[in-house]
Each structure stands twice: as structure tokens, then as C-alpha cells.
C-alpha positions as MATLAB code, in Angstrom:
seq = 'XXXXXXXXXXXXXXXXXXXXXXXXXXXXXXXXXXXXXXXXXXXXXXXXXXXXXXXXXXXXXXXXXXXXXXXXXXXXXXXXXXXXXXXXXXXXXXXXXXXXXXXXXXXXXXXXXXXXXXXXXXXXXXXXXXXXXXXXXXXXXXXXXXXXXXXXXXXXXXXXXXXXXXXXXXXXXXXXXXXXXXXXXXXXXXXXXXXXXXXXXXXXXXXXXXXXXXXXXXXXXXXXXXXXXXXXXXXXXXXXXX';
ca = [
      32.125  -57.073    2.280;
      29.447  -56.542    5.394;
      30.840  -57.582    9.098;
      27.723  -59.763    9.116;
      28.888  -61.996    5.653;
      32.904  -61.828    6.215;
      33.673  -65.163    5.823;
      36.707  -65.120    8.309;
      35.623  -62.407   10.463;
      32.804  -64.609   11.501;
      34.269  -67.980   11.596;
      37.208  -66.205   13.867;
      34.450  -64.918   16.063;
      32.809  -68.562   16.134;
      36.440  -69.831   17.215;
      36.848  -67.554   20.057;
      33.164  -67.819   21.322;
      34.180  -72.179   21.264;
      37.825  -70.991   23.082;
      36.490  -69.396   25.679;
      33.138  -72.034   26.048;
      35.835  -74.612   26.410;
      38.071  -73.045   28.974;
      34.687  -72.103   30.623;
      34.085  -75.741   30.853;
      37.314  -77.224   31.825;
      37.579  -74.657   35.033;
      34.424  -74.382   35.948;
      33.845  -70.690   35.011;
      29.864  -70.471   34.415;
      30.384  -67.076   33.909;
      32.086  -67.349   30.669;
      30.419  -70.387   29.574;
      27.286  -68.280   30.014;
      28.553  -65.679   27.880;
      30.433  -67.606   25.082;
      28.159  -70.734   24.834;
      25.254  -68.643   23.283;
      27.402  -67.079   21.371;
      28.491  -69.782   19.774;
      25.158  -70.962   17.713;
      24.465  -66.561   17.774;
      27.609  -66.069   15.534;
      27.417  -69.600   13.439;
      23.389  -68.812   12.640;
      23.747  -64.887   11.951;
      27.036  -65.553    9.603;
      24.855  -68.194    7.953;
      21.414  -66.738    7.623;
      22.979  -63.292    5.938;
      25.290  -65.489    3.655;
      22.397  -67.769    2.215;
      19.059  -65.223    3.460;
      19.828  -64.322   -0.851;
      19.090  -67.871   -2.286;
      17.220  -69.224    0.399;
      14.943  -71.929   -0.007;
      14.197  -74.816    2.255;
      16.763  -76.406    2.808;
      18.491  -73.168    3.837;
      15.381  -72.739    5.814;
      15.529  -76.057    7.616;
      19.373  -75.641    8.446;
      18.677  -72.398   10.003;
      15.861  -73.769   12.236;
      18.685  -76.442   13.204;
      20.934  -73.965   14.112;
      18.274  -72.510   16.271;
      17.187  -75.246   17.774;
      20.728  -75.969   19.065;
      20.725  -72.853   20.326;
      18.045  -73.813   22.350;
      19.392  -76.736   23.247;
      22.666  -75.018   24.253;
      21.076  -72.773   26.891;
      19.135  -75.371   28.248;
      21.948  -77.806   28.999;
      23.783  -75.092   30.410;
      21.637  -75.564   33.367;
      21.101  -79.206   33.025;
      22.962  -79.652   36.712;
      20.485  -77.068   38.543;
      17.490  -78.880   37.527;
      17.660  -82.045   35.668;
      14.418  -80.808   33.558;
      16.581  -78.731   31.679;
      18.801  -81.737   30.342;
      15.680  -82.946   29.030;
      14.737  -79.779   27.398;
      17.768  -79.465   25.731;
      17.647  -83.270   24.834;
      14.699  -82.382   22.918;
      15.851  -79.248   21.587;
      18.593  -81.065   20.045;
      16.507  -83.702   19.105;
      14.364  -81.559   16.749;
      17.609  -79.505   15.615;
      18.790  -83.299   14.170;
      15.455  -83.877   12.417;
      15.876  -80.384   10.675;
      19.076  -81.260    9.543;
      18.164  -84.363    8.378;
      15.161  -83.106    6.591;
      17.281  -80.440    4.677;
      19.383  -83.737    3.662;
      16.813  -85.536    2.497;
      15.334  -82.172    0.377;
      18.635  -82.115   -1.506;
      19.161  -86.105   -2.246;
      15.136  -86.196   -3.316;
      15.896  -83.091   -5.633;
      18.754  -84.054   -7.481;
      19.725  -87.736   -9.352;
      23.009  -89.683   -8.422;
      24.657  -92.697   -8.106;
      25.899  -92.772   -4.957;
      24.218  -95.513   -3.473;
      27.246  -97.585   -2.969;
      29.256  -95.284   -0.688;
      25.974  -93.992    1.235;
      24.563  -97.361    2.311;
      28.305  -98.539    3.292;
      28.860  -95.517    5.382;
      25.075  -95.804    6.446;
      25.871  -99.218    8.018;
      28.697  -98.150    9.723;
      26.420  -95.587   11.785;
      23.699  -97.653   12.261;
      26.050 -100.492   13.866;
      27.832  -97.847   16.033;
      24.625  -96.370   16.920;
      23.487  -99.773   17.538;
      26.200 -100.792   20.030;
      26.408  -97.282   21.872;
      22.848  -97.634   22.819;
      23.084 -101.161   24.363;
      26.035 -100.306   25.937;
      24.338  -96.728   27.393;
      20.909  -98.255   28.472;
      21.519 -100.816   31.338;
      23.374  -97.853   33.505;
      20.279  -95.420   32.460;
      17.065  -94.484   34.812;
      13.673  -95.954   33.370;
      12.698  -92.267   33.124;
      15.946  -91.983   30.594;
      15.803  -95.154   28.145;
      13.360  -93.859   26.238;
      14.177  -90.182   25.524;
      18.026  -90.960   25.318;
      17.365  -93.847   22.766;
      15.188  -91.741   20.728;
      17.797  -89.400   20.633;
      20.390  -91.745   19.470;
      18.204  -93.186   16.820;
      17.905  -89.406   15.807;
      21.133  -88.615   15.232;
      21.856  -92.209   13.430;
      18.869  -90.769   11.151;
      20.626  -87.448   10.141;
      24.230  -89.250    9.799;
      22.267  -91.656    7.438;
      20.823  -89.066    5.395;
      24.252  -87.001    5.313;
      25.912  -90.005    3.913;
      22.963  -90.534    0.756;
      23.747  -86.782   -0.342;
      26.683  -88.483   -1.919;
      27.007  -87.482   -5.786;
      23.736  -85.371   -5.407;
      25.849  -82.215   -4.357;
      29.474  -80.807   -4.829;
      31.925  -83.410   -3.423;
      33.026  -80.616   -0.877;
      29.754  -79.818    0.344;
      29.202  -83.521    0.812;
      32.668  -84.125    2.838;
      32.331  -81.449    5.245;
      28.701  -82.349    6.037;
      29.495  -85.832    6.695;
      32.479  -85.045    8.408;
      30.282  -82.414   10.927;
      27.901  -85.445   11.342;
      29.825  -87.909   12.313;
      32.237  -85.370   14.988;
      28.478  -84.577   16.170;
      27.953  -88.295   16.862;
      31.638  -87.587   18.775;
      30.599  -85.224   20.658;
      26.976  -86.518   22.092;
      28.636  -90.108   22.811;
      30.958  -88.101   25.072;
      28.559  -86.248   26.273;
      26.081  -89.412   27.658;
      29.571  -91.153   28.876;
      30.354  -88.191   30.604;
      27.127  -87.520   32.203;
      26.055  -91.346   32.383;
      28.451  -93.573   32.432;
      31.637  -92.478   34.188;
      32.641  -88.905   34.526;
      35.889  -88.011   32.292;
      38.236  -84.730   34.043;
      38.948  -84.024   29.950;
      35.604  -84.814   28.278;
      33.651  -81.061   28.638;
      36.308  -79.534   26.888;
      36.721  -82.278   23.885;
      32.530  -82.205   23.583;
      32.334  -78.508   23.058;
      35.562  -78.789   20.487;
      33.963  -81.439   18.510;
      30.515  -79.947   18.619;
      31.339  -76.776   18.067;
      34.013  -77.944   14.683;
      30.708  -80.271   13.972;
      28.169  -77.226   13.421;
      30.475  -75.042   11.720;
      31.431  -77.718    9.020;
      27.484  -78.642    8.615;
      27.143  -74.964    8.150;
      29.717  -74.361    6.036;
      28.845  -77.374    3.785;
      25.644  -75.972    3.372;
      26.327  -72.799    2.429;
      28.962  -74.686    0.094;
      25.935  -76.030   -1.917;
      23.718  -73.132   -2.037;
      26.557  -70.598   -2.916;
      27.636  -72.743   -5.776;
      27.602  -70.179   -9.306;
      26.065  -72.754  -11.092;
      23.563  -73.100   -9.101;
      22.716  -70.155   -8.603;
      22.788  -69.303  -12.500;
      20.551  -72.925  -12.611;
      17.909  -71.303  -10.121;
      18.118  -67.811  -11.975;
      17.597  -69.159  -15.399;
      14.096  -71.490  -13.965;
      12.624  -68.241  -12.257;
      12.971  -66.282  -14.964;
];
């Protein structure tokens, strides 16, 4: 099998790159975070992009351009304490990364049929009322110049949550589970992140965000790839193009 589609190869790469990024963090070495931050989102979209580059389509397309996009975001919020233009940059970047993913979701629940309407609008509700909460409890202790990007952002990420919980019955029950699961640790991570950096500052939180980010990518990736890689669907997508 090629270094560039080894399943484990990669994924052990990915959890050294998030090792070192965390110890980075939690001592201060901006060194290392410099190197094994980027590396991070490098590793994740490379492993992903030769895995799925076979049956792409868009929704392969759209997860790739999220894993960019965090990249992006990644970099820039590296250097969010030098200039505080570059925590906006990366807000954004992330922002956009979100709206891929959440686009990709909605691709696969608007191309298949299922019945999982039940389950999607109860776990639906249960982001929207936490993303609800968070924001009214984040906005009196914001700047003016922060309410409304920060907001947007939350209502963002509530959006692609939502739309991870819908693809319920319209893919593989694993594919489904490890998506939502990456959503919701991603939700994790960026409320740490704003009670970190607005709030109160917590002497533990820079490690735990880049563990639950970093586990929250990888499972959105993997989930993805999860669906695509699926025999019968791939036998399903052979059998229509020929």
C-alpha cells in the first residue's frame, strides 16, 4: 500500500503532529507548535485526498476544502496574540471550513432517502439550545467589534452539528457516529477556545482544545472516507457510469 494511503501510517503521523502541537501549547514552545500545528491539517488532508482523490465527487470535494480551510485557520490563529487581526482571519477561515462541512452534509442527506428524522431533530435541539446558551453567556464579556463575528461563528458551527445529526439513516451507521461524534468534540473544542481567550484564561485549556480538535477532524475525516469507501457504493456508482 502507498506511504501516502496507509491507513495507520498516516493517522500515527496525525497523532504525533497533535502530541507535539499540544506539548507546544502547554509550555509555550512556538517553535514546535509552528512546526507540528501545520502539520496537523498537512497529514489529515494529504491521507484523505489520496484515499478518496479515486471516487471523488463533491462531497469529497467539499470536505477537502474544509480541511483546507482549517488549515488556514490553523496558521492564522497561531499568531492570533501578535496581532489580533489574525484571530479574526482564522475566525473566518474556520468559519468557511464549517460551511464546507456542512454543505458536504447536506449533499449526502439530499441524495439519499431515510427515516431518521426522529433522532436528527432530537439531537438537533440539543445543539441549538447549547449553542443558544453559550452565546448569551459569551456576548456580554465580548468587545462590540467581537459580537458579531463570534456569534456568526457560533451559529456556524450549530449549522454543521445540525446537518451532521440529519445524515442519520442516509449513510452507514459508522460513518454517521464518527461524524457526529467529530462535530460535537469540535463544538468542545471552540467553546474552550472563546472561554479561554474570552472569558477567563484556563492553565489546562490549550492543550485539551488542540486534543479535542485535533480527535474532532480526524473522526469527520475518517467518517467521510467511511461513506465514500463503502464497496457497495462504489459498485452502486460503477454500475450508473457505465
Amino acid at each position: 500500500m502507498e506511504i501516502t494511503k496507509h491507513p495507520w501510517l498516516n493517522i500515527g503521523a496525525y497523532a504525533l503532529a497533535t502530541l507535539g502541537c499540544a506539548v507546544a501549547v502547554g509550555t509555550g514552545r512556538h517553535g514546535l507548535e509552528y512546526v507540528c500545528k501545520p502539520a496537523m491539517m498537512l497529514i489529515l488532508s494529504s491521507w484523505f485526498f489520496f484515499k478518496s482523490r479515486r471516487y471523488g465527487d463533491r462531497f469529497t470535494l467539499l470536505i477537502q476544502a474544509g480541511l483546507f480551510f482549517s488549515l488556514i485557520g490553523d496558521i492564522a490563529l497561531m499568531f492570533a496574540d501578535v496581532d489580533h487581526f489574525n484571530f479574526i482571519i482564522g475566525l473566518g477561515a474556520f468559519l468557511i471550513a464549517h460551511l464546507c462541512y456542512a454543505m458536504a452534509f447536506i449533499s449526502n442527506i439530499t441524495a439519499t432517502e431515510g427515516d431518521g428524522w426522529v433522532l436528527g431533530a432530537g439531537v438537533s435541539a440539543l445543539i441549538v439550545l447549547y449553542a443558544v446558551f453559550f452565546a448569551l453567556d459569551l456576548v456580554p464579556v465580548l468587545d462590540e467589534t467581537m459580537v458579531l463575528p463570534v456569534v456568526a461563528y457560533v451559529c456556524v458551527i450549530a449549522f454543521m452539528g445540525v446537518t451532521a445529526a440529519f445524515r442519520h439513516t442516509r449513510t452507514f451507521p459508522r460513518s454517521f457516529w464518527l461524524v457526529l461524534v467529530g462535530a460535537a468534540l469540535f463544538m468542545v473544542s471552540d467553546s474552550l477556545l472563546a472561554t479561554n481567550r474570552f472569558v477567563r484564561p484556563l492553565s489546562w485549556a490549550p492543550a485539551v482544545i488542540i486534543i479535542t480538535y485535533a480527535a474532532a477532524q480526524l473522526l469527520i475525516a475518517f467518517g467521510a472516507l467511511v461513506h465514500v469507501l463503502d464497496p457497495d457504493t462504489i459498485l452502486r456508482r460503477r454500475a450508473l457510469e457505465a
